mmCIF file with all atom_site columns, C-alpha atoms in Angstrom:
data_model
loop_
_atom_site.group_PDB
_atom_site.id
_atom_site.type_symbol
_atom_site.label_atom_id
_atom_site.label_alt_id
_atom_site.label_comp_id
_atom_site.label_asym_id
_atom_site.label_entity_id
_atom_site.label_seq_id
_atom_site.pdbx_PDB_ins_code
_atom_site.Cartn_x
_atom_site.Cartn_y
_atom_site.Cartn_z
_atom_site.occupancy
_atom_site.B_iso_or_equiv
_atom_site.pdbx_formal_charge
_atom_site.auth_seq_id
_atom_site.auth_comp_id
_atom_site.auth_asym_id
_atom_site.auth_atom_id
_atom_site.pdbx_PDB_model_num
ATOM 1   C CA . UNK A 1 1   ? -3.020  -1.171  -9.183  1.00 0.00 ? 1   UNK A CA 1
ATOM 2   C CA . UNK A 1 2   ? -1.216  1.230   -11.478 1.00 0.00 ? 2   UNK A CA 1
ATOM 3   C CA . UNK A 1 3   ? 2.191   0.753   -13.064 1.00 0.00 ? 3   UNK A CA 1
ATOM 4   C CA . UNK A 1 4   ? 3.600   4.230   -13.470 1.00 0.00 ? 4   UNK A CA 1
ATOM 5   C CA . UNK A 1 5   ? 6.540   5.899   -15.150 1.00 0.00 ? 5   UNK A CA 1
ATOM 6   C CA . UNK A 1 6   ? 8.424   7.967   -12.580 1.00 0.00 ? 6   UNK A CA 1
ATOM 7   C CA . UNK A 1 7   ? 11.502  10.192  -12.660 1.00 0.00 ? 7   UNK A CA 1
ATOM 8   C CA . UNK A 1 8   ? 13.472  12.070  -9.979  1.00 0.00 ? 8   UNK A CA 1
ATOM 9   C CA . UNK A 1 9   ? 11.650  15.180  -8.715  1.00 0.00 ? 9   UNK A CA 1
ATOM 10  C CA . UNK A 1 10  ? 14.377  17.487  -10.031 1.00 0.00 ? 10  UNK A CA 1
ATOM 11  C CA . UNK A 1 11  ? 14.716  15.661  -13.353 1.00 0.00 ? 11  UNK A CA 1
ATOM 12  C CA . UNK A 1 12  ? 14.639  17.467  -16.691 1.00 0.00 ? 12  UNK A CA 1
ATOM 13  C CA . UNK A 1 13  ? 12.167  14.820  -17.940 1.00 0.00 ? 13  UNK A CA 1
ATOM 14  C CA . UNK A 1 14  ? 8.627   16.206  -18.019 1.00 0.00 ? 14  UNK A CA 1
ATOM 15  C CA . UNK A 1 15  ? 6.875   13.716  -20.313 1.00 0.00 ? 15  UNK A CA 1
ATOM 16  C CA . UNK A 1 16  ? 7.599   10.196  -21.626 1.00 0.00 ? 16  UNK A CA 1
ATOM 17  C CA . UNK A 1 17  ? 8.823   11.511  -24.982 1.00 0.00 ? 17  UNK A CA 1
ATOM 18  C CA . UNK A 1 18  ? 11.659  13.333  -23.189 1.00 0.00 ? 18  UNK A CA 1
ATOM 19  C CA . UNK A 1 19  ? 13.185  9.961   -22.240 1.00 0.00 ? 19  UNK A CA 1
ATOM 20  C CA . UNK A 1 20  ? 14.667  9.201   -25.692 1.00 0.00 ? 20  UNK A CA 1
ATOM 21  C CA . UNK A 1 21  ? 17.810  7.086   -25.108 1.00 0.00 ? 21  UNK A CA 1
ATOM 22  C CA . UNK A 1 22  ? 17.218  6.877   -21.348 1.00 0.00 ? 22  UNK A CA 1
ATOM 23  C CA . UNK A 1 23  ? 17.736  3.910   -19.004 1.00 0.00 ? 23  UNK A CA 1
ATOM 24  C CA . UNK A 1 24  ? 14.471  2.580   -17.542 1.00 0.00 ? 24  UNK A CA 1
ATOM 25  C CA . UNK A 1 25  ? 14.516  0.149   -14.599 1.00 0.00 ? 25  UNK A CA 1
ATOM 26  C CA . UNK A 1 26  ? 11.486  -2.082  -13.928 1.00 0.00 ? 26  UNK A CA 1
ATOM 27  C CA . UNK A 1 27  ? 10.245  -5.545  -13.022 1.00 0.00 ? 27  UNK A CA 1
ATOM 28  C CA . UNK A 1 28  ? 7.709   -5.198  -15.860 1.00 0.00 ? 28  UNK A CA 1
ATOM 29  C CA . UNK A 1 29  ? 10.107  -5.313  -18.804 1.00 0.00 ? 29  UNK A CA 1
ATOM 30  C CA . UNK A 1 30  ? 7.906   -6.482  -21.687 1.00 0.00 ? 30  UNK A CA 1
ATOM 31  C CA . UNK A 1 31  ? 4.981   -4.135  -20.951 1.00 0.00 ? 31  UNK A CA 1
ATOM 32  C CA . UNK A 1 32  ? 7.414   -1.236  -20.512 1.00 0.00 ? 32  UNK A CA 1
ATOM 33  C CA . UNK A 1 33  ? 9.072   -1.997  -23.860 1.00 0.00 ? 33  UNK A CA 1
ATOM 34  C CA . UNK A 1 34  ? 5.650   -2.161  -25.544 1.00 0.00 ? 34  UNK A CA 1
ATOM 35  C CA . UNK A 1 35  ? 4.609   1.132   -23.929 1.00 0.00 ? 35  UNK A CA 1
ATOM 36  C CA . UNK A 1 36  ? 7.648   2.982   -25.289 1.00 0.00 ? 36  UNK A CA 1
ATOM 37  C CA . UNK A 1 37  ? 7.341   1.280   -28.685 1.00 0.00 ? 37  UNK A CA 1
ATOM 38  C CA . UNK A 1 38  ? 3.746   2.597   -28.995 1.00 0.00 ? 38  UNK A CA 1
ATOM 39  C CA . UNK A 1 39  ? 4.904   6.168   -28.410 1.00 0.00 ? 39  UNK A CA 1
ATOM 40  C CA . UNK A 1 40  ? 7.989   5.756   -30.668 1.00 0.00 ? 40  UNK A CA 1
ATOM 41  C CA . UNK A 1 41  ? 10.555  6.472   -27.960 1.00 0.00 ? 41  UNK A CA 1
ATOM 42  C CA . UNK A 1 42  ? 13.769  4.436   -27.947 1.00 0.00 ? 42  UNK A CA 1
ATOM 43  C CA . UNK A 1 43  ? 14.878  3.546   -24.417 1.00 0.00 ? 43  UNK A CA 1
ATOM 44  C CA . UNK A 1 44  ? 16.999  0.894   -22.722 1.00 0.00 ? 44  UNK A CA 1
ATOM 45  C CA . UNK A 1 45  ? 14.712  -1.139  -20.432 1.00 0.00 ? 45  UNK A CA 1
ATOM 46  C CA . UNK A 1 46  ? 16.556  -3.095  -17.741 1.00 0.00 ? 46  UNK A CA 1
ATOM 47  C CA . UNK A 1 47  ? 15.089  -5.700  -15.397 1.00 0.00 ? 47  UNK A CA 1
ATOM 48  C CA . UNK A 1 48  ? 15.116  -4.669  -11.741 1.00 0.00 ? 48  UNK A CA 1
ATOM 49  C CA . UNK A 1 49  ? 15.614  -7.293  -9.075  1.00 0.00 ? 49  UNK A CA 1
ATOM 50  C CA . UNK A 1 50  ? 13.853  -5.124  -6.485  1.00 0.00 ? 50  UNK A CA 1
ATOM 51  C CA . UNK A 1 51  ? 14.277  -1.776  -4.718  1.00 0.00 ? 51  UNK A CA 1
ATOM 52  C CA . UNK A 1 52  ? 13.525  -0.166  -8.074  1.00 0.00 ? 52  UNK A CA 1
ATOM 53  C CA . UNK A 1 53  ? 12.541  3.160   -6.523  1.00 0.00 ? 53  UNK A CA 1
ATOM 54  C CA . UNK A 1 54  ? 16.088  3.808   -5.236  1.00 0.00 ? 54  UNK A CA 1
ATOM 55  C CA . UNK A 1 55  ? 17.798  3.376   -8.623  1.00 0.00 ? 55  UNK A CA 1
ATOM 56  C CA . UNK A 1 56  ? 17.316  6.869   -10.099 1.00 0.00 ? 56  UNK A CA 1
ATOM 57  C CA . UNK A 1 57  ? 19.307  8.883   -10.887 1.00 0.00 ? 57  UNK A CA 1
ATOM 58  C CA . UNK A 1 58  ? 22.540  6.848   -10.629 1.00 0.00 ? 58  UNK A CA 1
ATOM 59  C CA . UNK A 1 59  ? 21.444  3.442   -11.954 1.00 0.00 ? 59  UNK A CA 1
ATOM 60  C CA . UNK A 1 60  ? 18.458  4.535   -14.059 1.00 0.00 ? 60  UNK A CA 1
ATOM 61  C CA . UNK A 1 61  ? 17.011  7.711   -15.526 1.00 0.00 ? 61  UNK A CA 1
ATOM 62  C CA . UNK A 1 62  ? 13.439  6.596   -14.824 1.00 0.00 ? 62  UNK A CA 1
ATOM 63  C CA . UNK A 1 63  ? 11.514  3.640   -13.460 1.00 0.00 ? 63  UNK A CA 1
ATOM 64  C CA . UNK A 1 64  ? 8.259   1.841   -14.108 1.00 0.00 ? 64  UNK A CA 1
ATOM 65  C CA . UNK A 1 65  ? 6.872   0.715   -10.767 1.00 0.00 ? 65  UNK A CA 1
ATOM 66  C CA . UNK A 1 66  ? 3.604   -0.504  -9.265  1.00 0.00 ? 66  UNK A CA 1
ATOM 67  C CA . UNK A 1 67  ? 1.830   1.933   -6.981  1.00 0.00 ? 67  UNK A CA 1
ATOM 68  C CA . UNK A 1 68  ? -1.499  2.380   -5.256  1.00 0.00 ? 68  UNK A CA 1
ATOM 69  C CA . UNK A 1 69  ? -1.020  5.724   -3.525  1.00 0.00 ? 69  UNK A CA 1
ATOM 70  C CA . UNK A 1 70  ? 2.348   6.993   -4.797  1.00 0.00 ? 70  UNK A CA 1
ATOM 71  C CA . UNK A 1 71  ? 3.625   7.477   -1.237  1.00 0.00 ? 71  UNK A CA 1
ATOM 72  C CA . UNK A 1 72  ? 6.727   5.270   -1.696  1.00 0.00 ? 72  UNK A CA 1
ATOM 73  C CA . UNK A 1 73  ? 7.607   7.125   -4.876  1.00 0.00 ? 73  UNK A CA 1
ATOM 74  C CA . UNK A 1 74  ? 7.242   10.496  -3.128  1.00 0.00 ? 74  UNK A CA 1
ATOM 75  C CA . UNK A 1 75  ? 9.311   9.239   -0.177  1.00 0.00 ? 75  UNK A CA 1
ATOM 76  C CA . UNK A 1 76  ? 12.098  8.473   -2.663  1.00 0.00 ? 76  UNK A CA 1
ATOM 77  C CA . UNK A 1 77  ? 11.787  11.917  -4.300  1.00 0.00 ? 77  UNK A CA 1
ATOM 78  C CA . UNK A 1 78  ? 10.252  10.607  -7.508  1.00 0.00 ? 78  UNK A CA 1
ATOM 79  C CA . UNK A 1 79  ? 7.373   12.082  -9.479  1.00 0.00 ? 79  UNK A CA 1
ATOM 80  C CA . UNK A 1 80  ? 4.978   10.278  -11.779 1.00 0.00 ? 80  UNK A CA 1
ATOM 81  C CA . UNK A 1 81  ? 4.929   11.447  -15.391 1.00 0.00 ? 81  UNK A CA 1
ATOM 82  C CA . UNK A 1 82  ? 2.585   8.830   -16.855 1.00 0.00 ? 82  UNK A CA 1
ATOM 83  C CA . UNK A 1 83  ? 0.634   5.642   -16.229 1.00 0.00 ? 83  UNK A CA 1
ATOM 84  C CA . UNK A 1 84  ? 2.000   2.702   -18.211 1.00 0.00 ? 84  UNK A CA 1
ATOM 85  C CA . UNK A 1 85  ? -0.831  0.333   -17.364 1.00 0.00 ? 85  UNK A CA 1
ATOM 86  C CA . UNK A 1 86  ? -3.566  -0.382  -14.847 1.00 0.00 ? 86  UNK A CA 1
ATOM 87  C CA . UNK A 1 87  ? -4.220  -3.903  -13.654 1.00 0.00 ? 87  UNK A CA 1
ATOM 88  C CA . UNK A 1 88  ? -6.394  -5.875  -11.281 1.00 0.00 ? 88  UNK A CA 1
ATOM 89  C CA . UNK A 1 89  ? -5.078  -9.048  -9.667  1.00 0.00 ? 89  UNK A CA 1
ATOM 90  C CA . UNK A 1 90  ? -6.963  -12.182 -10.647 1.00 0.00 ? 90  UNK A CA 1
ATOM 91  C CA . UNK A 1 91  ? -6.705  -15.748 -9.401  1.00 0.00 ? 91  UNK A CA 1
ATOM 92  C CA . UNK A 1 92  ? -7.477  -18.313 -12.074 1.00 0.00 ? 92  UNK A CA 1
ATOM 93  C CA . UNK A 1 93  ? -7.899  -22.033 -11.382 1.00 0.00 ? 93  UNK A CA 1
ATOM 94  C CA . UNK A 1 94  ? -8.843  -24.823 -13.732 1.00 0.00 ? 94  UNK A CA 1
ATOM 95  C CA . UNK A 1 95  ? -12.073 -26.731 -13.121 1.00 0.00 ? 95  UNK A CA 1
ATOM 96  C CA . UNK A 1 96  ? -10.330 -30.063 -12.504 1.00 0.00 ? 96  UNK A CA 1
ATOM 97  C CA . UNK A 1 97  ? -8.318  -28.535 -9.669  1.00 0.00 ? 97  UNK A CA 1
ATOM 98  C CA . UNK A 1 98  ? -11.516 -27.201 -8.101  1.00 0.00 ? 98  UNK A CA 1
ATOM 99  C CA . UNK A 1 99  ? -13.038 -30.697 -8.137  1.00 0.00 ? 99  UNK A CA 1
ATOM 100 C CA . UNK A 1 100 ? -10.213 -31.967 -5.892  1.00 0.00 ? 100 UNK A CA 1
ATOM 101 C CA . UNK A 1 101 ? -11.129 -31.119 -2.261  1.00 0.00 ? 101 UNK A CA 1
ATOM 102 C CA . UNK A 1 102 ? -7.536  -30.530 -1.105  1.00 0.00 ? 102 UNK A CA 1
ATOM 103 C CA . UNK A 1 103 ? -6.677  -28.349 -4.086  1.00 0.00 ? 103 UNK A CA 1
ATOM 104 C CA . UNK A 1 104 ? -9.949  -26.440 -3.780  1.00 0.00 ? 104 UNK A CA 1
ATOM 105 C CA . UNK A 1 105 ? -9.186  -25.680 -0.114  1.00 0.00 ? 105 UNK A CA 1
ATOM 106 C CA . UNK A 1 106 ? -5.711  -24.398 -1.014  1.00 0.00 ? 106 UNK A CA 1
ATOM 107 C CA . UNK A 1 107 ? -7.112  -22.253 -3.825  1.00 0.00 ? 107 UNK A CA 1
ATOM 108 C CA . UNK A 1 108 ? -9.800  -20.802 -1.538  1.00 0.00 ? 108 UNK A CA 1
ATOM 109 C CA . UNK A 1 109 ? -7.153  -20.021 1.103   1.00 0.00 ? 109 UNK A CA 1
ATOM 110 C CA . UNK A 1 110 ? -5.026  -18.196 -1.468  1.00 0.00 ? 110 UNK A CA 1
ATOM 111 C CA . UNK A 1 111 ? -8.092  -16.236 -2.614  1.00 0.00 ? 111 UNK A CA 1
ATOM 112 C CA . UNK A 1 112 ? -8.859  -15.301 0.999   1.00 0.00 ? 112 UNK A CA 1
ATOM 113 C CA . UNK A 1 113 ? -5.334  -13.964 1.526   1.00 0.00 ? 113 UNK A CA 1
ATOM 114 C CA . UNK A 1 114 ? -5.404  -12.060 -1.768  1.00 0.00 ? 114 UNK A CA 1
ATOM 115 C CA . UNK A 1 115 ? -8.683  -10.390 -0.828  1.00 0.00 ? 115 UNK A CA 1
ATOM 116 C CA . UNK A 1 116 ? -7.234  -9.532  2.573   1.00 0.00 ? 116 UNK A CA 1
ATOM 117 C CA . UNK A 1 117 ? -4.141  -8.020  1.030   1.00 0.00 ? 117 UNK A CA 1
ATOM 118 C CA . UNK A 1 118 ? -5.854  -6.092  -1.717  1.00 0.00 ? 118 UNK A CA 1
ATOM 119 C CA . UNK A 1 119 ? -9.317  -4.615  -1.579  1.00 0.00 ? 119 UNK A CA 1
ATOM 120 C CA . UNK A 1 120 ? -10.384 -4.844  2.045   1.00 0.00 ? 120 UNK A CA 1
ATOM 121 C CA . UNK A 1 121 ? -7.513  -2.767  3.436   1.00 0.00 ? 121 UNK A CA 1
ATOM 122 C CA . UNK A 1 122 ? -7.949  0.071   0.982   1.00 0.00 ? 122 UNK A CA 1
ATOM 123 C CA . UNK A 1 123 ? -8.385  3.327   2.824   1.00 0.00 ? 123 UNK A CA 1
ATOM 124 C CA . UNK A 1 124 ? -7.986  1.770   6.274   1.00 0.00 ? 124 UNK A CA 1
ATOM 125 C CA . UNK A 1 125 ? -5.278  2.066   8.911   1.00 0.00 ? 125 UNK A CA 1
ATOM 126 C CA . UNK A 1 126 ? -4.596  0.678   12.348  1.00 0.00 ? 126 UNK A CA 1
ATOM 127 C CA . UNK A 1 127 ? -4.625  2.879   15.433  1.00 0.00 ? 127 UNK A CA 1
ATOM 128 C CA . UNK A 1 128 ? -3.210  2.062   18.881  1.00 0.00 ? 128 UNK A CA 1
ATOM 129 C CA . UNK A 1 129 ? -3.230  4.119   22.060  1.00 0.00 ? 129 UNK A CA 1
ATOM 130 C CA . UNK A 1 130 ? -2.936  3.825   25.820  1.00 0.00 ? 130 UNK A CA 1
ATOM 131 C CA . UNK A 1 131 ? -5.628  5.148   28.151  1.00 0.00 ? 131 UNK A CA 1
ATOM 132 C CA . UNK A 1 132 ? -6.333  5.125   31.863  1.00 0.00 ? 132 UNK A CA 1
ATOM 133 C CA . UNK A 1 133 ? -9.019  2.555   32.708  1.00 0.00 ? 133 UNK A CA 1
ATOM 134 C CA . UNK A 1 134 ? -11.361 5.155   34.185  1.00 0.00 ? 134 UNK A CA 1
ATOM 135 C CA . UNK A 1 135 ? -11.411 6.987   30.814  1.00 0.00 ? 135 UNK A CA 1
ATOM 136 C CA . UNK A 1 136 ? -11.866 3.851   28.692  1.00 0.00 ? 136 UNK A CA 1
ATOM 137 C CA . UNK A 1 137 ? -15.632 4.192   28.134  1.00 0.00 ? 137 UNK A CA 1
ATOM 138 C CA . UNK A 1 138 ? -15.173 7.721   26.757  1.00 0.00 ? 138 UNK A CA 1
ATOM 139 C CA . UNK A 1 139 ? -12.532 6.502   24.295  1.00 0.00 ? 139 UNK A CA 1
ATOM 140 C CA . UNK A 1 140 ? -14.525 3.439   23.210  1.00 0.00 ? 140 UNK A CA 1
ATOM 141 C CA . UNK A 1 141 ? -17.621 5.524   22.476  1.00 0.00 ? 141 UNK A CA 1
ATOM 142 C CA . UNK A 1 142 ? -15.591 7.741   20.108  1.00 0.00 ? 142 UNK A CA 1
ATOM 143 C CA . UNK A 1 143 ? -13.565 5.000   18.442  1.00 0.00 ? 143 UNK A CA 1
ATOM 144 C CA . UNK A 1 144 ? -14.794 3.336   15.226  1.00 0.00 ? 144 UNK A CA 1
ATOM 145 C CA . UNK A 1 145 ? -13.804 -0.267  14.519  1.00 0.00 ? 145 UNK A CA 1
ATOM 146 C CA . UNK A 1 146 ? -14.393 -3.145  12.106  1.00 0.00 ? 146 UNK A CA 1
ATOM 147 C CA . UNK A 1 147 ? -16.306 -4.831  14.938  1.00 0.00 ? 147 UNK A CA 1
ATOM 148 C CA . UNK A 1 148 ? -15.131 -3.745  18.392  1.00 0.00 ? 148 UNK A CA 1
ATOM 149 C CA . UNK A 1 149 ? -11.788 -2.214  19.443  1.00 0.00 ? 149 UNK A CA 1
ATOM 150 C CA . UNK A 1 150 ? -9.330  -4.553  21.177  1.00 0.00 ? 150 UNK A CA 1
ATOM 151 C CA . UNK A 1 151 ? -8.573  -3.680  24.797  1.00 0.00 ? 151 UNK A CA 1
ATOM 152 C CA . UNK A 1 152 ? -5.447  -5.203  26.385  1.00 0.00 ? 152 UNK A CA 1
ATOM 153 C CA . UNK A 1 153 ? -3.981  -4.977  29.873  1.00 0.00 ? 153 UNK A CA 1
ATOM 154 C CA . UNK A 1 154 ? -0.716  -3.092  30.432  1.00 0.00 ? 154 UNK A CA 1
ATOM 155 C CA . UNK A 1 155 ? 1.926   -3.651  33.131  1.00 0.00 ? 155 UNK A CA 1
ATOM 156 C CA . UNK A 1 156 ? 0.454   -0.686  35.032  1.00 0.00 ? 156 UNK A CA 1
ATOM 157 C CA . UNK A 1 157 ? -2.969  -1.856  36.281  1.00 0.00 ? 157 UNK A CA 1
ATOM 158 C CA . UNK A 1 158 ? -4.424  1.649   35.929  1.00 0.00 ? 158 UNK A CA 1
ATOM 159 C CA . UNK A 1 159 ? -3.874  1.697   32.148  1.00 0.00 ? 159 UNK A CA 1
ATOM 160 C CA . UNK A 1 160 ? -4.993  -0.335  29.117  1.00 0.00 ? 160 UNK A CA 1
ATOM 161 C CA . UNK A 1 161 ? -3.980  -0.435  25.469  1.00 0.00 ? 161 UNK A CA 1
ATOM 162 C CA . UNK A 1 162 ? -6.657  0.003   22.813  1.00 0.00 ? 162 UNK A CA 1
ATOM 163 C CA . UNK A 1 163 ? -6.250  -0.908  19.146  1.00 0.00 ? 163 UNK A CA 1
ATOM 164 C CA . UNK A 1 164 ? -8.634  -0.688  16.232  1.00 0.00 ? 164 UNK A CA 1
ATOM 165 C CA . UNK A 1 165 ? -8.900  -0.522  12.449  1.00 0.00 ? 165 UNK A CA 1
ATOM 166 C CA . UNK A 1 166 ? -10.638 2.478   10.930  1.00 0.00 ? 166 UNK A CA 1
ATOM 167 C CA . UNK A 1 167 ? -11.023 4.566   7.801   1.00 0.00 ? 167 UNK A CA 1
ATOM 168 C CA . UNK A 1 168 ? -7.869  6.578   7.167   1.00 0.00 ? 168 UNK A CA 1
ATOM 169 C CA . UNK A 1 169 ? -9.838  9.732   6.400   1.00 0.00 ? 169 UNK A CA 1
ATOM 170 C CA . UNK A 1 170 ? -11.215 9.733   9.983   1.00 0.00 ? 170 UNK A CA 1
ATOM 171 C CA . UNK A 1 171 ? -7.796  9.676   11.671  1.00 0.00 ? 171 UNK A CA 1
ATOM 172 C CA . UNK A 1 172 ? -6.900  13.346  11.232  1.00 0.00 ? 172 UNK A CA 1
ATOM 173 C CA . UNK A 1 173 ? -9.927  14.536  13.184  1.00 0.00 ? 173 UNK A CA 1
ATOM 174 C CA . UNK A 1 174 ? -9.977  11.613  15.609  1.00 0.00 ? 174 UNK A CA 1
ATOM 175 C CA . UNK A 1 175 ? -6.413  11.772  16.992  1.00 0.00 ? 175 UNK A CA 1
ATOM 176 C CA . UNK A 1 176 ? -6.816  15.230  18.612  1.00 0.00 ? 176 UNK A CA 1
ATOM 177 C CA . UNK A 1 177 ? -10.121 14.083  20.162  1.00 0.00 ? 177 UNK A CA 1
ATOM 178 C CA . UNK A 1 178 ? -8.489  10.922  21.525  1.00 0.00 ? 178 UNK A CA 1
ATOM 179 C CA . UNK A 1 179 ? -5.627  12.964  22.950  1.00 0.00 ? 179 UNK A CA 1
ATOM 180 C CA . UNK A 1 180 ? -8.051  15.410  24.589  1.00 0.00 ? 180 UNK A CA 1
ATOM 181 C CA . UNK A 1 181 ? -9.951  12.454  26.103  1.00 0.00 ? 181 UNK A CA 1
ATOM 182 C CA . UNK A 1 182 ? -6.754  11.176  27.744  1.00 0.00 ? 182 UNK A CA 1
ATOM 183 C CA . UNK A 1 183 ? -5.267  8.956   25.036  1.00 0.00 ? 183 UNK A CA 1
ATOM 184 C CA . UNK A 1 184 ? -1.469  8.699   25.140  1.00 0.00 ? 184 UNK A CA 1
ATOM 185 C CA . UNK A 1 185 ? 1.117   7.001   22.936  1.00 0.00 ? 185 UNK A CA 1
ATOM 186 C CA . UNK A 1 186 ? -1.193  7.210   19.925  1.00 0.00 ? 186 UNK A CA 1
ATOM 187 C CA . UNK A 1 187 ? 0.213   5.325   16.925  1.00 0.00 ? 187 UNK A CA 1
ATOM 188 C CA . UNK A 1 188 ? -1.242  5.150   13.399  1.00 0.00 ? 188 UNK A CA 1
ATOM 189 C CA . UNK A 1 189 ? 0.134   2.336   11.223  1.00 0.00 ? 189 UNK A CA 1
ATOM 190 C CA . UNK A 1 190 ? -0.454  0.923   7.722   1.00 0.00 ? 190 UNK A CA 1
ATOM 191 C CA . UNK A 1 191 ? -2.125  -2.452  7.189   1.00 0.00 ? 191 UNK A CA 1
ATOM 192 C CA . UNK A 1 192 ? -0.813  -5.322  5.087   1.00 0.00 ? 192 UNK A CA 1
ATOM 193 C CA . UNK A 1 193 ? -3.912  -7.510  5.155   1.00 0.00 ? 193 UNK A CA 1
ATOM 194 C CA . UNK A 1 194 ? -7.420  -7.501  6.567   1.00 0.00 ? 194 UNK A CA 1
ATOM 195 C CA . UNK A 1 195 ? -9.231  -10.818 6.402   1.00 0.00 ? 195 UNK A CA 1
ATOM 196 C CA . UNK A 1 196 ? -12.912 -10.198 7.125   1.00 0.00 ? 196 UNK A CA 1
#
């Protein structure tokens, strides 16, 4: 995960040094202060209680925010001018806690959810569509999945719903093929967690 310095798209700020005297909003106050101290730029860093990306330009001149793809920043008309820091989430437990069966189980469950929410979903999306039953085999043969696509009945007995998880890079070419094969109501959606 990257913590980036971002400004409004139409901002006069092109590089971090341009932010002398600016207001910076972030949830990562100390690291942001250290970043600007290293580059000798005086700024006013303010703690953000959330929704940081909507603060510029009225409540802040720039923000420091966590991002993986930058899509939320772009959706809020912000552009990245630098990376403040890169981090990897880590779960740390003391050995005595791991010796306790109940605590160990809780720690392992947290680790499972963290893995599901972080690395395993990277580059994957969900895809749903409706298809007439007589065309189902054609769709299933073309549709990648983690294991097998899910097929569910619809209120119209002639149709079924199909859902799957696949690599995001495959979607652009796959959707037109699914449509040509009879797929309707095709929906691509982001994933929060995948627990394998």
